[in-house]
């Protein structure tokens, strides 16, 4: 599964971190095995969340996924079962990878996961700064 955004450890388990409209810090997951009765599925869509305090989360990181295809670095935007959606702002890279041009400075396309070396740029974050 593609990890992108903020993550942290709560109760020994890694969760994605988000904020609600009231600026409450929330942890979230789609994995029912990670949760207990204190989590809620507010919108009945299979995403479970819980409001927490920053000091309850440890090992916070920001994760930005990139990919290497034919020795070229590209952004990874999404994933499907066997593909990544990749993007670049470089004419040379877009042409080399045969990506469709979507506007003046953007090339975007789906590429087989087997062609991509996934790299996660991980930056530590102090949970008290969230």
PDB file of C-alpha atoms in Angstrom:
ATOM      1  CA  UNK A   1       0.000   0.000   0.000  1.00  0.00           C
ATOM      2  CA  UNK A   2       1.283   3.429  -0.956  1.00  0.00           C
ATOM      3  CA  UNK A   3       2.043   5.606   2.063  1.00  0.00           C
ATOM      4  CA  UNK A   4       1.694   9.337   1.489  1.00  0.00           C
ATOM      5  CA  UNK A   5       1.242  12.150   4.018  1.00  0.00           C
ATOM      6  CA  UNK A   6       1.605  12.212   7.805  1.00  0.00           C
ATOM      7  CA  UNK A   7       2.011   9.053   9.897  1.00  0.00           C
ATOM      8  CA  UNK A   8       2.647   8.341  13.556  1.00  0.00           C
ATOM      9  CA  UNK A   9       2.622   5.610  16.164  1.00  0.00           C
ATOM     10  CA  UNK A  10      -0.287   5.471  18.626  1.00  0.00           C
ATOM     11  CA  UNK A  11      -0.456   2.619  21.122  1.00  0.00           C
ATOM     12  CA  UNK A  12       2.336   0.801  19.299  1.00  0.00           C
ATOM     13  CA  UNK A  13       0.476   0.865  15.955  1.00  0.00           C
ATOM     14  CA  UNK A  14       1.143   3.082  12.926  1.00  0.00           C
ATOM     15  CA  UNK A  15      -1.734   5.301  11.792  1.00  0.00           C
ATOM     16  CA  UNK A  16      -2.241   7.963   9.182  1.00  0.00           C
ATOM     17  CA  UNK A  17      -2.604  11.437  10.722  1.00  0.00           C
ATOM     18  CA  UNK A  18      -5.136  14.027   9.623  1.00  0.00           C
ATOM     19  CA  UNK A  19      -7.020  17.039  10.952  1.00  0.00           C
ATOM     20  CA  UNK A  20     -10.745  17.763  10.981  1.00  0.00           C
ATOM     21  CA  UNK A  21     -12.429  21.083  10.226  1.00  0.00           C
ATOM     22  CA  UNK A  22     -12.142  22.096  13.898  1.00  0.00           C
ATOM     23  CA  UNK A  23      -8.366  21.515  13.691  1.00  0.00           C
ATOM     24  CA  UNK A  24      -8.552  18.416  15.908  1.00  0.00           C
ATOM     25  CA  UNK A  25      -5.676  15.989  15.423  1.00  0.00           C
ATOM     26  CA  UNK A  26      -7.006  12.617  14.281  1.00  0.00           C
ATOM     27  CA  UNK A  27      -5.527   9.241  13.571  1.00  0.00           C
ATOM     28  CA  UNK A  28      -7.190   7.142  10.902  1.00  0.00           C
ATOM     29  CA  UNK A  29      -7.148   3.732   9.284  1.00  0.00           C
ATOM     30  CA  UNK A  30      -9.261   1.487   7.075  1.00  0.00           C
ATOM     31  CA  UNK A  31      -7.920  -1.608   8.880  1.00  0.00           C
ATOM     32  CA  UNK A  32     -10.490  -2.776  11.452  1.00  0.00           C
ATOM     33  CA  UNK A  33      -7.856  -4.966  13.103  1.00  0.00           C
ATOM     34  CA  UNK A  34      -5.996  -1.836  14.301  1.00  0.00           C
ATOM     35  CA  UNK A  35      -8.927  -0.224  16.113  1.00  0.00           C
ATOM     36  CA  UNK A  36     -10.914  -0.530  19.304  1.00  0.00           C
ATOM     37  CA  UNK A  37     -14.324   0.807  20.428  1.00  0.00           C
ATOM     38  CA  UNK A  38     -12.924   4.356  20.804  1.00  0.00           C
ATOM     39  CA  UNK A  39     -12.670   4.765  17.006  1.00  0.00           C
ATOM     40  CA  UNK A  40     -15.624   5.836  14.905  1.00  0.00           C
ATOM     41  CA  UNK A  41     -16.659   5.515  11.282  1.00  0.00           C
ATOM     42  CA  UNK A  42     -18.329   8.924  11.068  1.00  0.00           C
ATOM     43  CA  UNK A  43     -19.378   8.735   7.419  1.00  0.00           C
ATOM     44  CA  UNK A  44     -19.991   4.959   7.236  1.00  0.00           C
ATOM     45  CA  UNK A  45     -17.313   4.632   4.546  1.00  0.00           C
ATOM     46  CA  UNK A  46     -14.920   2.205   6.246  1.00  0.00           C
ATOM     47  CA  UNK A  47     -12.486   4.898   7.449  1.00  0.00           C
ATOM     48  CA  UNK A  48     -12.074   4.787  11.226  1.00  0.00           C
ATOM     49  CA  UNK A  49     -10.874   7.869  13.092  1.00  0.00           C
ATOM     50  CA  UNK A  50     -10.101   8.951  16.628  1.00  0.00           C
ATOM     51  CA  UNK A  51      -9.266  12.384  18.028  1.00  0.00           C
ATOM     52  CA  UNK A  52      -5.962  12.290  19.933  1.00  0.00           C
ATOM     53  CA  UNK A  53      -3.575  14.735  21.567  1.00  0.00           C
ATOM     54  CA  UNK A  54      -0.166  15.387  20.001  1.00  0.00           C
ATOM     55  CA  UNK A  55       1.644  13.974  23.045  1.00  0.00           C
ATOM     56  CA  UNK A  56      -0.133  10.610  22.504  1.00  0.00           C
ATOM     57  CA  UNK A  57       1.622  10.098  19.162  1.00  0.00           C
ATOM     58  CA  UNK A  58       5.283   9.170  18.733  1.00  0.00           C
ATOM     59  CA  UNK A  59       7.628   8.730  15.771  1.00  0.00           C
ATOM     60  CA  UNK A  60       5.730  11.166  13.527  1.00  0.00           C
ATOM     61  CA  UNK A  61       6.901  11.404   9.936  1.00  0.00           C
ATOM     62  CA  UNK A  62       5.934  13.051   6.677  1.00  0.00           C
ATOM     63  CA  UNK A  63       6.147  10.636   3.743  1.00  0.00           C
ATOM     64  CA  UNK A  64       6.404  11.707   0.105  1.00  0.00           C
ATOM     65  CA  UNK A  65       6.569   8.822  -2.386  1.00  0.00           C
ATOM     66  CA  UNK A  66       8.695   9.021  -5.515  1.00  0.00           C
ATOM     67  CA  UNK A  67       9.550   6.504  -8.160  1.00  0.00           C
ATOM     68  CA  UNK A  68      12.541   5.740 -10.345  1.00  0.00           C
ATOM     69  CA  UNK A  69      11.698   4.577 -13.859  1.00  0.00           C
ATOM     70  CA  UNK A  70      14.483   4.080 -16.414  1.00  0.00           C
ATOM     71  CA  UNK A  71      16.815   6.070 -14.121  1.00  0.00           C
ATOM     72  CA  UNK A  72      14.365   9.027 -14.012  1.00  0.00           C
ATOM     73  CA  UNK A  73      12.735  10.342 -10.829  1.00  0.00           C
ATOM     74  CA  UNK A  74       8.957  10.902 -10.985  1.00  0.00           C
ATOM     75  CA  UNK A  75       6.205  11.797  -8.542  1.00  0.00           C
ATOM     76  CA  UNK A  76       3.847   9.011  -7.523  1.00  0.00           C
ATOM     77  CA  UNK A  77       0.317  10.302  -7.109  1.00  0.00           C
ATOM     78  CA  UNK A  78      -1.891   7.218  -6.719  1.00  0.00           C
ATOM     79  CA  UNK A  79      -1.882   3.466  -6.938  1.00  0.00           C
ATOM     80  CA  UNK A  80      -4.148   0.824  -8.393  1.00  0.00           C
ATOM     81  CA  UNK A  81      -3.775  -2.898  -7.966  1.00  0.00           C
ATOM     82  CA  UNK A  82      -0.801  -3.259 -10.329  1.00  0.00           C
ATOM     83  CA  UNK A  83      -0.025   0.322 -11.364  1.00  0.00           C
ATOM     84  CA  UNK A  84       1.168   3.678 -10.087  1.00  0.00           C
ATOM     85  CA  UNK A  85      -0.009   6.993 -11.456  1.00  0.00           C
ATOM     86  CA  UNK A  86       3.165   8.975 -12.081  1.00  0.00           C
ATOM     87  CA  UNK A  87       3.791  12.590 -13.042  1.00  0.00           C
ATOM     88  CA  UNK A  88       6.628  14.849 -14.083  1.00  0.00           C
ATOM     89  CA  UNK A  89       7.103  18.455 -15.097  1.00  0.00           C
ATOM     90  CA  UNK A  90      10.029  17.632 -17.376  1.00  0.00           C
ATOM     91  CA  UNK A  91       9.607  17.386 -21.152  1.00  0.00           C
ATOM     92  CA  UNK A  92      12.675  15.131 -21.365  1.00  0.00           C
ATOM     93  CA  UNK A  93      11.460  12.736 -18.662  1.00  0.00           C
ATOM     94  CA  UNK A  94       7.869  12.716 -19.944  1.00  0.00           C
ATOM     95  CA  UNK A  95       9.043  11.935 -23.463  1.00  0.00           C
ATOM     96  CA  UNK A  96      11.545   9.286 -22.345  1.00  0.00           C
ATOM     97  CA  UNK A  97       8.845   7.487 -20.330  1.00  0.00           C
ATOM     98  CA  UNK A  98       6.206   7.984 -23.047  1.00  0.00           C
ATOM     99  CA  UNK A  99       3.803   9.670 -20.623  1.00  0.00           C
ATOM    100  CA  UNK A 100       0.777  11.548 -22.001  1.00  0.00           C
ATOM    101  CA  UNK A 101       1.163  15.320 -21.891  1.00  0.00           C
ATOM    102  CA  UNK A 102      -1.782  16.801 -19.982  1.00  0.00           C
ATOM    103  CA  UNK A 103      -0.897  20.489 -20.223  1.00  0.00           C
ATOM    104  CA  UNK A 104       2.004  22.775 -21.073  1.00  0.00           C
ATOM    105  CA  UNK A 105       4.339  21.563 -18.309  1.00  0.00           C
ATOM    106  CA  UNK A 106       2.811  18.290 -17.070  1.00  0.00           C
ATOM    107  CA  UNK A 107       3.061  14.655 -18.111  1.00  0.00           C
ATOM    108  CA  UNK A 108       0.886  12.101 -16.328  1.00  0.00           C
ATOM    109  CA  UNK A 109       0.236   8.406 -16.808  1.00  0.00           C
ATOM    110  CA  UNK A 110      -0.202   4.961 -15.301  1.00  0.00           C
ATOM    111  CA  UNK A 111       2.847   2.685 -15.165  1.00  0.00           C
ATOM    112  CA  UNK A 112       3.137  -0.945 -14.117  1.00  0.00           C
ATOM    113  CA  UNK A 113       4.458  -1.309 -10.562  1.00  0.00           C
ATOM    114  CA  UNK A 114       7.060  -3.742 -11.877  1.00  0.00           C
ATOM    115  CA  UNK A 115       8.694  -0.863 -13.807  1.00  0.00           C
ATOM    116  CA  UNK A 116       8.939   1.441 -10.770  1.00  0.00           C
ATOM    117  CA  UNK A 117      11.450   1.455  -7.937  1.00  0.00           C
ATOM    118  CA  UNK A 118       9.468   3.024  -5.071  1.00  0.00           C
ATOM    119  CA  UNK A 119      11.287   5.516  -2.842  1.00  0.00           C
ATOM    120  CA  UNK A 120       9.773   7.109   0.258  1.00  0.00           C
ATOM    121  CA  UNK A 121      11.199  10.457   1.294  1.00  0.00           C
ATOM    122  CA  UNK A 122      10.666  10.357   5.070  1.00  0.00           C
ATOM    123  CA  UNK A 123      11.002  13.480   7.203  1.00  0.00           C
ATOM    124  CA  UNK A 124      10.702  13.219  11.013  1.00  0.00           C
ATOM    125  CA  UNK A 125       8.227  15.617  12.638  1.00  0.00           C
ATOM    126  CA  UNK A 126       7.835  16.586  16.271  1.00  0.00           C
ATOM    127  CA  UNK A 127       4.287  15.598  17.261  1.00  0.00           C
ATOM    128  CA  UNK A 128       3.996  18.706  19.423  1.00  0.00           C
ATOM    129  CA  UNK A 129       4.394  20.809  16.238  1.00  0.00           C
ATOM    130  CA  UNK A 130       1.262  19.298  14.683  1.00  0.00           C
TER     131      UNK A 130
END
